[in-house]
């Protein structure tokens, strides 16, 4: 009798194990996006710090802004981030300031902090994820996708990418430019620094059909004011923080290093959102429209 009972209970146990295994397989099959769901669940439990305006803007655009507890000073968009505390500029983060917020993870753009600072933060168990800085539309799309995967927001990332691609006008690089301009990162007593090729301003000019008269150099480099005067740009472009740092639009135009330019004499200066004009963001189409509209309205 005991043997029969043992066999009966053994059979019941095997039947239960088989049923549980079958149910688990069914659940797994029914949820093909379980990895994404787990990532999103993990994100819901995490406190994030974003360092780099482009990163912050994308995180909020993906709908993950509610998990952000602090941002760096380069993060200026969207409006909601103005309610958050700041941890300093992303290139100069201090470990003590960052760790005082007890974050679980830091999402940062390439170039963040000093190596010893990042190691100090990571030694406390805080994960620091550094993303490549996008310098092209393809690079931005790749960044949006990567952040979407990491945040469990893959579907939202696909929607954002589709919206971004649809917003871009046709690039007019091969067409004859209708105007000449220069993007100035600095116009102080120490000289002029202009955006050349392989920069976001160059990309904006390409889409807007504007000739960049500083395109002979790569990146942001000094440019001689006399050489600039020979080119005579139709208008000037500068980021807002640079113009405000000079004392405003009129003061900027009155810089001695710009005195030979007719555009400066007439103060034909487009002041652009700093992040929009210097960083690759989903608002690239707005930056292009700003340049194009300024040209149409002022030239």
PDB file of C-alpha atoms in Angstrom:
ATOM      1  CA  UNK A   1       0.000   0.000   0.000  1.00  0.00           C
ATOM      2  CA  UNK A   2       2.844   2.352   0.905  1.00  0.00           C
ATOM      3  CA  UNK A   3       4.517   1.569  -2.405  1.00  0.00           C
ATOM      4  CA  UNK A   4       1.299   2.402  -4.293  1.00  0.00           C
ATOM      5  CA  UNK A   5       0.974   5.681  -2.371  1.00  0.00           C
ATOM      6  CA  UNK A   6       4.599   6.569  -3.130  1.00  0.00           C
ATOM      7  CA  UNK A   7       4.064   5.920  -6.830  1.00  0.00           C
ATOM      8  CA  UNK A   8       0.861   7.992  -6.762  1.00  0.00           C
ATOM      9  CA  UNK A   9       2.545  11.012  -5.130  1.00  0.00           C
ATOM     10  CA  UNK A  10       5.528  10.691  -7.432  1.00  0.00           C
ATOM     11  CA  UNK A  11       3.181  10.748 -10.435  1.00  0.00           C
ATOM     12  CA  UNK A  12       1.368  13.823  -9.071  1.00  0.00           C
ATOM     13  CA  UNK A  13       4.702  15.585  -8.508  1.00  0.00           C
ATOM     14  CA  UNK A  14       5.872  14.866 -12.049  1.00  0.00           C
ATOM     15  CA  UNK A  15       2.541  16.007 -13.435  1.00  0.00           C
ATOM     16  CA  UNK A  16       2.786  19.290 -11.501  1.00  0.00           C
ATOM     17  CA  UNK A  17       6.368  19.867 -12.642  1.00  0.00           C
ATOM     18  CA  UNK A  18       5.435  19.230 -16.275  1.00  0.00           C
ATOM     19  CA  UNK A  19       2.447  21.578 -16.028  1.00  0.00           C
ATOM     20  CA  UNK A  20       4.530  24.345 -14.483  1.00  0.00           C
ATOM     21  CA  UNK A  21       7.213  23.917 -17.141  1.00  0.00           C
ATOM     22  CA  UNK A  22       4.566  24.023 -19.902  1.00  0.00           C
ATOM     23  CA  UNK A  23       2.980  27.145 -18.400  1.00  0.00           C
ATOM     24  CA  UNK A  24       6.335  28.866 -18.174  1.00  0.00           C
ATOM     25  CA  UNK A  25       7.015  28.103 -21.830  1.00  0.00           C
ATOM     26  CA  UNK A  26       3.618  29.452 -22.774  1.00  0.00           C
ATOM     27  CA  UNK A  27       4.255  32.680 -20.876  1.00  0.00           C
ATOM     28  CA  UNK A  28       7.648  33.078 -22.471  1.00  0.00           C
ATOM     29  CA  UNK A  29       6.201  32.518 -25.932  1.00  0.00           C
ATOM     30  CA  UNK A  30       3.357  34.934 -25.329  1.00  0.00           C
ATOM     31  CA  UNK A  31       5.701  37.774 -24.356  1.00  0.00           C
ATOM     32  CA  UNK A  32       8.371  38.158 -27.060  1.00  0.00           C
ATOM     33  CA  UNK A  33       9.317  41.567 -25.645  1.00  0.00           C
ATOM     34  CA  UNK A  34      10.033  40.235 -22.152  1.00  0.00           C
ATOM     35  CA  UNK A  35      13.593  41.601 -22.300  1.00  0.00           C
ATOM     36  CA  UNK A  36      12.246  45.061 -23.058  1.00  0.00           C
ATOM     37  CA  UNK A  37       9.676  44.764 -20.273  1.00  0.00           C
ATOM     38  CA  UNK A  38      12.338  43.729 -17.774  1.00  0.00           C
ATOM     39  CA  UNK A  39      14.485  46.692 -18.836  1.00  0.00           C
ATOM     40  CA  UNK A  40      11.550  49.052 -18.388  1.00  0.00           C
ATOM     41  CA  UNK A  41      10.724  47.557 -14.984  1.00  0.00           C
ATOM     42  CA  UNK A  42      14.337  48.012 -13.904  1.00  0.00           C
ATOM     43  CA  UNK A  43      14.275  51.614 -15.123  1.00  0.00           C
ATOM     44  CA  UNK A  44      11.146  52.299 -13.062  1.00  0.00           C
ATOM     45  CA  UNK A  45      13.136  51.405  -9.967  1.00  0.00           C
ATOM     46  CA  UNK A  46      16.185  53.455 -10.925  1.00  0.00           C
ATOM     47  CA  UNK A  47      17.132  57.041 -10.162  1.00  0.00           C
ATOM     48  CA  UNK A  48      18.915  58.555 -13.152  1.00  0.00           C
ATOM     49  CA  UNK A  49      21.255  61.493 -13.632  1.00  0.00           C
ATOM     50  CA  UNK A  50      21.733  62.676 -17.208  1.00  0.00           C
ATOM     51  CA  UNK A  51      24.929  64.469 -18.202  1.00  0.00           C
ATOM     52  CA  UNK A  52      24.935  66.115 -21.626  1.00  0.00           C
ATOM     53  CA  UNK A  53      22.128  68.148 -23.159  1.00  0.00           C
ATOM     54  CA  UNK A  54      21.598  65.739 -26.036  1.00  0.00           C
ATOM     55  CA  UNK A  55      21.221  62.774 -23.660  1.00  0.00           C
ATOM     56  CA  UNK A  56      18.791  64.646 -21.415  1.00  0.00           C
ATOM     57  CA  UNK A  57      16.642  65.805 -24.309  1.00  0.00           C
ATOM     58  CA  UNK A  58      16.350  62.301 -25.769  1.00  0.00           C
ATOM     59  CA  UNK A  59      15.605  60.682 -22.389  1.00  0.00           C
ATOM     60  CA  UNK A  60      12.701  63.086 -21.871  1.00  0.00           C
ATOM     61  CA  UNK A  61      11.514  62.674 -25.476  1.00  0.00           C
ATOM     62  CA  UNK A  62      11.343  58.923 -24.866  1.00  0.00           C
ATOM     63  CA  UNK A  63       9.098  59.433 -21.854  1.00  0.00           C
ATOM     64  CA  UNK A  64      11.679  58.462 -19.219  1.00  0.00           C
ATOM     65  CA  UNK A  65      12.061  61.922 -17.702  1.00  0.00           C
ATOM     66  CA  UNK A  66      10.183  60.952 -14.541  1.00  0.00           C
ATOM     67  CA  UNK A  67      13.183  58.861 -13.473  1.00  0.00           C
ATOM     68  CA  UNK A  68      15.685  61.727 -13.840  1.00  0.00           C
ATOM     69  CA  UNK A  69      16.625  63.218 -10.462  1.00  0.00           C
ATOM     70  CA  UNK A  70      19.323  65.684 -11.625  1.00  0.00           C
ATOM     71  CA  UNK A  71      20.940  66.996 -14.820  1.00  0.00           C
ATOM     72  CA  UNK A  72      24.111  68.812 -15.829  1.00  0.00           C
ATOM     73  CA  UNK A  73      24.365  72.480 -16.841  1.00  0.00           C
ATOM     74  CA  UNK A  74      24.400  71.763 -20.585  1.00  0.00           C
ATOM     75  CA  UNK A  75      20.897  70.291 -20.260  1.00  0.00           C
ATOM     76  CA  UNK A  76      18.510  73.125 -21.120  1.00  0.00           C
ATOM     77  CA  UNK A  77      15.586  71.336 -22.754  1.00  0.00           C
ATOM     78  CA  UNK A  78      12.762  70.481 -22.253  1.00  0.00           C
ATOM     79  CA  UNK A  79      11.220  73.032 -19.886  1.00  0.00           C
ATOM     80  CA  UNK A  80      10.610  70.336 -17.254  1.00  0.00           C
ATOM     81  CA  UNK A  81      14.328  70.031 -16.461  1.00  0.00           C
ATOM     82  CA  UNK A  82      14.345  73.550 -15.002  1.00  0.00           C
ATOM     83  CA  UNK A  83      12.639  72.060 -11.943  1.00  0.00           C
ATOM     84  CA  UNK A  84      15.554  69.671 -11.379  1.00  0.00           C
ATOM     85  CA  UNK A  85      18.808  70.285  -9.497  1.00  0.00           C
ATOM     86  CA  UNK A  86      22.074  70.494 -11.464  1.00  0.00           C
ATOM     87  CA  UNK A  87      25.315  68.654 -10.847  1.00  0.00           C
ATOM     88  CA  UNK A  88      27.652  71.002 -12.725  1.00  0.00           C
ATOM     89  CA  UNK A  89      28.912  70.907 -16.303  1.00  0.00           C
ATOM     90  CA  UNK A  90      29.218  67.398 -17.751  1.00  0.00           C
ATOM     91  CA  UNK A  91      32.928  67.745 -18.571  1.00  0.00           C
ATOM     92  CA  UNK A  92      33.742  68.863 -15.025  1.00  0.00           C
ATOM     93  CA  UNK A  93      31.616  66.657 -12.794  1.00  0.00           C
ATOM     94  CA  UNK A  94      32.606  66.324  -9.142  1.00  0.00           C
ATOM     95  CA  UNK A  95      32.089  62.892  -7.601  1.00  0.00           C
ATOM     96  CA  UNK A  96      30.842  64.307  -4.284  1.00  0.00           C
ATOM     97  CA  UNK A  97      28.177  66.419  -5.958  1.00  0.00           C
ATOM     98  CA  UNK A  98      26.932  63.566  -8.127  1.00  0.00           C
ATOM     99  CA  UNK A  99      26.900  60.988  -5.319  1.00  0.00           C
ATOM    100  CA  UNK A 100      25.015  63.335  -2.978  1.00  0.00           C
ATOM    101  CA  UNK A 101      21.888  62.555  -5.023  1.00  0.00           C
ATOM    102  CA  UNK A 102      22.380  58.785  -4.510  1.00  0.00           C
ATOM    103  CA  UNK A 103      21.665  57.882  -8.166  1.00  0.00           C
ATOM    104  CA  UNK A 104      21.502  54.322  -9.458  1.00  0.00           C
ATOM    105  CA  UNK A 105      22.832  55.180 -12.888  1.00  0.00           C
ATOM    106  CA  UNK A 106      24.367  58.069 -14.819  1.00  0.00           C
ATOM    107  CA  UNK A 107      23.655  58.401 -18.538  1.00  0.00           C
ATOM    108  CA  UNK A 108      26.357  60.594 -20.036  1.00  0.00           C
ATOM    109  CA  UNK A 109      27.628  61.868 -23.357  1.00  0.00           C
ATOM    110  CA  UNK A 110      31.151  61.234 -24.599  1.00  0.00           C
ATOM    111  CA  UNK A 111      33.678  63.520 -22.902  1.00  0.00           C
ATOM    112  CA  UNK A 112      32.009  63.384 -19.498  1.00  0.00           C
ATOM    113  CA  UNK A 113      34.162  64.139 -16.456  1.00  0.00           C
ATOM    114  CA  UNK A 114      37.762  63.229 -15.737  1.00  0.00           C
ATOM    115  CA  UNK A 115      38.719  59.567 -15.717  1.00  0.00           C
ATOM    116  CA  UNK A 116      39.538  59.537 -12.001  1.00  0.00           C
ATOM    117  CA  UNK A 117      36.169  61.118 -11.174  1.00  0.00           C
ATOM    118  CA  UNK A 118      34.251  58.516 -13.193  1.00  0.00           C
ATOM    119  CA  UNK A 119      36.206  55.705 -11.496  1.00  0.00           C
ATOM    120  CA  UNK A 120      35.432  57.186  -8.080  1.00  0.00           C
ATOM    121  CA  UNK A 121      31.712  57.291  -8.896  1.00  0.00           C
ATOM    122  CA  UNK A 122      31.730  53.733 -10.234  1.00  0.00           C
ATOM    123  CA  UNK A 123      33.585  52.470  -7.154  1.00  0.00           C
ATOM    124  CA  UNK A 124      30.450  53.206  -5.102  1.00  0.00           C
ATOM    125  CA  UNK A 125      28.351  50.903  -7.289  1.00  0.00           C
ATOM    126  CA  UNK A 126      26.796  53.637  -9.428  1.00  0.00           C
ATOM    127  CA  UNK A 127      26.777  52.616 -13.088  1.00  0.00           C
ATOM    128  CA  UNK A 128      28.069  55.209 -15.556  1.00  0.00           C
ATOM    129  CA  UNK A 129      26.967  54.635 -19.158  1.00  0.00           C
ATOM    130  CA  UNK A 130      28.800  56.798 -21.704  1.00  0.00           C
ATOM    131  CA  UNK A 131      27.343  57.227 -25.202  1.00  0.00           C
ATOM    132  CA  UNK A 132      29.106  58.387 -28.360  1.00  0.00           C
ATOM    133  CA  UNK A 133      28.481  62.020 -29.218  1.00  0.00           C
ATOM    134  CA  UNK A 134      26.522  62.105 -32.520  1.00  0.00           C
ATOM    135  CA  UNK A 135      27.972  64.266 -35.297  1.00  0.00           C
ATOM    136  CA  UNK A 136      25.552  63.214 -38.033  1.00  0.00           C
ATOM    137  CA  UNK A 137      21.882  62.379 -38.423  1.00  0.00           C
ATOM    138  CA  UNK A 138      22.768  58.677 -38.600  1.00  0.00           C
ATOM    139  CA  UNK A 139      24.694  59.027 -35.348  1.00  0.00           C
ATOM    140  CA  UNK A 140      21.708  60.682 -33.679  1.00  0.00           C
ATOM    141  CA  UNK A 141      19.363  57.940 -34.861  1.00  0.00           C
ATOM    142  CA  UNK A 142      21.763  55.312 -33.474  1.00  0.00           C
ATOM    143  CA  UNK A 143      21.885  57.142 -30.121  1.00  0.00           C
ATOM    144  CA  UNK A 144      18.089  57.353 -29.878  1.00  0.00           C
ATOM    145  CA  UNK A 145      17.824  53.627 -30.590  1.00  0.00           C
ATOM    146  CA  UNK A 146      20.499  52.745 -28.039  1.00  0.00           C
ATOM    147  CA  UNK A 147      18.900  54.856 -25.316  1.00  0.00           C
ATOM    148  CA  UNK A 148      15.508  53.382 -26.178  1.00  0.00           C
ATOM    149  CA  UNK A 149      16.895  49.857 -25.738  1.00  0.00           C
ATOM    150  CA  UNK A 150      18.670  50.716 -22.482  1.00  0.00           C
ATOM    151  CA  UNK A 151      15.611  52.416 -20.997  1.00  0.00           C
ATOM    152  CA  UNK A 152      13.090  49.810 -22.101  1.00  0.00           C
ATOM    153  CA  UNK A 153      11.593  52.366 -24.478  1.00  0.00           C
ATOM    154  CA  UNK A 154      12.308  50.697 -27.823  1.00  0.00           C
ATOM    155  CA  UNK A 155       8.843  51.404 -29.229  1.00  0.00           C
ATOM    156  CA  UNK A 156       9.013  55.064 -28.243  1.00  0.00           C
ATOM    157  CA  UNK A 157      12.487  55.269 -29.795  1.00  0.00           C
ATOM    158  CA  UNK A 158      11.197  53.973 -33.123  1.00  0.00           C
ATOM    159  CA  UNK A 159       8.420  56.567 -33.043  1.00  0.00           C
ATOM    160  CA  UNK A 160      10.871  59.360 -32.237  1.00  0.00           C
ATOM    161  CA  UNK A 161      13.221  58.266 -35.027  1.00  0.00           C
ATOM    162  CA  UNK A 162      10.363  58.201 -37.541  1.00  0.00           C
ATOM    163  CA  UNK A 163       9.245  61.680 -36.459  1.00  0.00           C
ATOM    164  CA  UNK A 164      12.819  63.000 -36.653  1.00  0.00           C
ATOM    165  CA  UNK A 165      13.449  61.601 -40.140  1.00  0.00           C
ATOM    166  CA  UNK A 166      10.146  62.972 -41.405  1.00  0.00           C
ATOM    167  CA  UNK A 167      10.974  66.452 -40.068  1.00  0.00           C
ATOM    168  CA  UNK A 168      14.228  66.858 -42.019  1.00  0.00           C
ATOM    169  CA  UNK A 169      14.176  68.825 -45.285  1.00  0.00           C
ATOM    170  CA  UNK A 170      16.156  67.671 -48.301  1.00  0.00           C
ATOM    171  CA  UNK A 171      19.836  68.463 -47.846  1.00  0.00           C
ATOM    172  CA  UNK A 172      20.886  71.137 -50.356  1.00  0.00           C
ATOM    173  CA  UNK A 173      24.651  70.635 -50.237  1.00  0.00           C
ATOM    174  CA  UNK A 174      24.923  70.149 -53.992  1.00  0.00           C
ATOM    175  CA  UNK A 175      22.840  73.199 -54.816  1.00  0.00           C
ATOM    176  CA  UNK A 176      24.280  76.686 -55.257  1.00  0.00           C
ATOM    177  CA  UNK A 177      24.148  78.346 -51.802  1.00  0.00           C
ATOM    178  CA  UNK A 178      21.940  81.436 -51.733  1.00  0.00           C
ATOM    179  CA  UNK A 179      23.838  83.200 -48.934  1.00  0.00           C
ATOM    180  CA  UNK A 180      27.095  83.162 -46.965  1.00  0.00           C
ATOM    181  CA  UNK A 181      27.320  82.973 -43.192  1.00  0.00           C
ATOM    182  CA  UNK A 182      29.717  82.174 -40.369  1.00  0.00           C
ATOM    183  CA  UNK A 183      28.949  80.522 -37.041  1.00  0.00           C
ATOM    184  CA  UNK A 184      30.991  82.115 -34.242  1.00  0.00           C
ATOM    185  CA  UNK A 185      31.670  80.320 -30.987  1.00  0.00           C
ATOM    186  CA  UNK A 186      33.652  83.313 -29.761  1.00  0.00           C
ATOM    187  CA  UNK A 187      34.170  86.941 -30.800  1.00  0.00           C
ATOM    188  CA  UNK A 188      36.230  88.376 -27.961  1.00  0.00           C
ATOM    189  CA  UNK A 189      39.417  90.382 -27.633  1.00  0.00           C
ATOM    190  CA  UNK A 190      41.292  87.096 -27.818  1.00  0.00           C
ATOM    191  CA  UNK A 191      40.044  86.526 -31.353  1.00  0.00           C
ATOM    192  CA  UNK A 192      37.393  84.744 -33.368  1.00  0.00           C
ATOM    193  CA  UNK A 193      36.529  81.047 -33.224  1.00  0.00           C
ATOM    194  CA  UNK A 194      34.369  79.748 -36.063  1.00  0.00           C
ATOM    195  CA  UNK A 195      32.685  76.442 -36.852  1.00  0.00           C
ATOM    196  CA  UNK A 196      34.203  74.611 -39.798  1.00  0.00           C
ATOM    197  CA  UNK A 197      33.373  71.247 -41.324  1.00  0.00           C
ATOM    198  CA  UNK A 198      32.367  68.198 -39.248  1.00  0.00           C
ATOM    199  CA  UNK A 199      30.337  70.368 -36.871  1.00  0.00           C
ATOM    200  CA  UNK A 200      26.618  70.697 -36.201  1.00  0.00           C
ATOM    201  CA  UNK A 201      26.563  74.303 -37.550  1.00  0.00           C
ATOM    202  CA  UNK A 202      28.034  73.027 -40.836  1.00  0.00           C
ATOM    203  CA  UNK A 203      25.309  70.388 -41.046  1.00  0.00           C
ATOM    204  CA  UNK A 204      22.647  73.029 -40.370  1.00  0.00           C
ATOM    205  CA  UNK A 205      24.106  75.276 -43.080  1.00  0.00           C
ATOM    206  CA  UNK A 206      24.117  72.357 -45.527  1.00  0.00           C
ATOM    207  CA  UNK A 207      20.423  71.692 -45.005  1.00  0.00           C
ATOM    208  CA  UNK A 208      19.577  75.400 -45.120  1.00  0.00           C
ATOM    209  CA  UNK A 209      21.525  75.961 -48.350  1.00  0.00           C
ATOM    210  CA  UNK A 210      23.979  78.377 -46.724  1.00  0.00           C
ATOM    211  CA  UNK A 211      27.670  78.612 -47.614  1.00  0.00           C
ATOM    212  CA  UNK A 212      29.891  78.329 -44.552  1.00  0.00           C
ATOM    213  CA  UNK A 213      32.784  80.698 -45.179  1.00  0.00           C
ATOM    214  CA  UNK A 214      34.817  78.961 -42.448  1.00  0.00           C
ATOM    215  CA  UNK A 215      34.603  75.589 -44.188  1.00  0.00           C
ATOM    216  CA  UNK A 216      38.325  75.544 -44.941  1.00  0.00           C
ATOM    217  CA  UNK A 217      39.039  74.157 -41.491  1.00  0.00           C
ATOM    218  CA  UNK A 218      37.659  71.246 -39.486  1.00  0.00           C
ATOM    219  CA  UNK A 219      35.941  71.637 -36.137  1.00  0.00           C
ATOM    220  CA  UNK A 220      35.981  74.862 -34.104  1.00  0.00           C
ATOM    221  CA  UNK A 221      39.127  76.867 -34.762  1.00  0.00           C
ATOM    222  CA  UNK A 222      40.418  80.405 -34.781  1.00  0.00           C
ATOM    223  CA  UNK A 223      39.859  82.490 -37.883  1.00  0.00           C
ATOM    224  CA  UNK A 224      41.653  85.694 -38.857  1.00  0.00           C
ATOM    225  CA  UNK A 225      39.355  88.739 -38.825  1.00  0.00           C
ATOM    226  CA  UNK A 226      40.966  90.147 -41.974  1.00  0.00           C
ATOM    227  CA  UNK A 227      40.499  86.863 -43.830  1.00  0.00           C
ATOM    228  CA  UNK A 228      36.891  86.863 -42.669  1.00  0.00           C
ATOM    229  CA  UNK A 229      36.481  90.425 -43.923  1.00  0.00           C
ATOM    230  CA  UNK A 230      37.576  89.361 -47.407  1.00  0.00           C
ATOM    231  CA  UNK A 231      34.721  86.831 -47.466  1.00  0.00           C
ATOM    232  CA  UNK A 232      32.112  89.288 -46.080  1.00  0.00           C
ATOM    233  CA  UNK A 233      29.389  86.943 -44.763  1.00  0.00           C
ATOM    234  CA  UNK A 234      25.805  88.012 -45.372  1.00  0.00           C
ATOM    235  CA  UNK A 235      24.961  87.306 -41.733  1.00  0.00           C
ATOM    236  CA  UNK A 236      26.447  85.974 -38.513  1.00  0.00           C
ATOM    237  CA  UNK A 237      25.228  83.139 -36.310  1.00  0.00           C
ATOM    238  CA  UNK A 238      26.155  82.558 -32.666  1.00  0.00           C
ATOM    239  CA  UNK A 239      24.830  80.477 -29.742  1.00  0.00           C
ATOM    240  CA  UNK A 240      22.789  82.313 -27.111  1.00  0.00           C
ATOM    241  CA  UNK A 241      25.136  81.692 -24.174  1.00  0.00           C
ATOM    242  CA  UNK A 242      28.040  83.255 -26.124  1.00  0.00           C
ATOM    243  CA  UNK A 243      26.017  86.323 -27.104  1.00  0.00           C
ATOM    244  CA  UNK A 244      24.669  86.815 -23.579  1.00  0.00           C
ATOM    245  CA  UNK A 245      28.183  86.384 -22.199  1.00  0.00           C
ATOM    246  CA  UNK A 246      29.314  89.252 -24.434  1.00  0.00           C
ATOM    247  CA  UNK A 247      26.639  91.519 -22.998  1.00  0.00           C
ATOM    248  CA  UNK A 248      23.870  90.979 -25.533  1.00  0.00           C
ATOM    249  CA  UNK A 249      23.353  91.172 -29.262  1.00  0.00           C
ATOM    250  CA  UNK A 250      24.503  94.763 -29.773  1.00  0.00           C
ATOM    251  CA  UNK A 251      27.639  94.283 -27.678  1.00  0.00           C
ATOM    252  CA  UNK A 252      28.483  91.123 -29.583  1.00  0.00           C
ATOM    253  CA  UNK A 253      28.199  92.914 -32.923  1.00  0.00           C
ATOM    254  CA  UNK A 254      30.425  95.712 -31.607  1.00  0.00           C
ATOM    255  CA  UNK A 255      33.357  93.372 -30.992  1.00  0.00           C
ATOM    256  CA  UNK A 256      36.530  94.983 -32.429  1.00  0.00           C
ATOM    257  CA  UNK A 257      37.328  91.747 -34.254  1.00  0.00           C
ATOM    258  CA  UNK A 258      34.070  92.072 -36.208  1.00  0.00           C
ATOM    259  CA  UNK A 259      34.418  95.752 -37.083  1.00  0.00           C
ATOM    260  CA  UNK A 260      35.406  95.047 -40.704  1.00  0.00           C
ATOM    261  CA  UNK A 261      32.261  93.033 -41.397  1.00  0.00           C
ATOM    262  CA  UNK A 262      29.220  94.744 -42.901  1.00  0.00           C
ATOM    263  CA  UNK A 263      27.020  92.108 -41.278  1.00  0.00           C
ATOM    264  CA  UNK A 264      28.358  93.130 -37.852  1.00  0.00           C
ATOM    265  CA  UNK A 265      28.000  96.838 -38.612  1.00  0.00           C
ATOM    266  CA  UNK A 266      24.321  96.231 -39.405  1.00  0.00           C
ATOM    267  CA  UNK A 267      24.142  93.634 -36.596  1.00  0.00           C
ATOM    268  CA  UNK A 268      22.736  90.959 -38.864  1.00  0.00           C
ATOM    269  CA  UNK A 269      23.162  88.331 -36.184  1.00  0.00           C
ATOM    270  CA  UNK A 270      21.039  85.233 -35.651  1.00  0.00           C
ATOM    271  CA  UNK A 271      21.155  84.199 -31.992  1.00  0.00           C
ATOM    272  CA  UNK A 272      20.395  80.490 -31.724  1.00  0.00           C
ATOM    273  CA  UNK A 273      19.507  78.135 -28.904  1.00  0.00           C
ATOM    274  CA  UNK A 274      22.903  76.880 -27.708  1.00  0.00           C
ATOM    275  CA  UNK A 275      22.013  73.189 -27.523  1.00  0.00           C
ATOM    276  CA  UNK A 276      20.139  73.285 -30.835  1.00  0.00           C
ATOM    277  CA  UNK A 277      23.038  74.859 -32.669  1.00  0.00           C
ATOM    278  CA  UNK A 278      25.936  73.022 -31.053  1.00  0.00           C
ATOM    279  CA  UNK A 279      24.498  69.619 -30.172  1.00  0.00           C
ATOM    280  CA  UNK A 280      22.818  67.039 -32.369  1.00  0.00           C
ATOM    281  CA  UNK A 281      19.264  66.794 -31.030  1.00  0.00           C
ATOM    282  CA  UNK A 282      15.830  65.657 -32.278  1.00  0.00           C
ATOM    283  CA  UNK A 283      15.097  69.384 -32.820  1.00  0.00           C
ATOM    284  CA  UNK A 284      17.587  69.629 -35.697  1.00  0.00           C
ATOM    285  CA  UNK A 285      14.795  70.530 -38.140  1.00  0.00           C
ATOM    286  CA  UNK A 286      13.879  73.529 -35.943  1.00  0.00           C
ATOM    287  CA  UNK A 287      17.503  74.729 -36.041  1.00  0.00           C
ATOM    288  CA  UNK A 288      17.574  74.443 -39.838  1.00  0.00           C
ATOM    289  CA  UNK A 289      14.291  76.361 -40.100  1.00  0.00           C
ATOM    290  CA  UNK A 290      15.660  79.131 -37.849  1.00  0.00           C
ATOM    291  CA  UNK A 291      18.624  79.708 -40.172  1.00  0.00           C
ATOM    292  CA  UNK A 292      16.537  79.502 -43.337  1.00  0.00           C
ATOM    293  CA  UNK A 293      13.842  81.832 -42.001  1.00  0.00           C
ATOM    294  CA  UNK A 294      16.419  84.381 -40.837  1.00  0.00           C
ATOM    295  CA  UNK A 295      17.914  84.431 -44.304  1.00  0.00           C
ATOM    296  CA  UNK A 296      14.528  84.898 -45.982  1.00  0.00           C
ATOM    297  CA  UNK A 297      13.441  87.643 -43.593  1.00  0.00           C
ATOM    298  CA  UNK A 298      16.664  89.656 -43.342  1.00  0.00           C
ATOM    299  CA  UNK A 299      18.522  89.397 -46.660  1.00  0.00           C
TER     300      UNK A 299
END
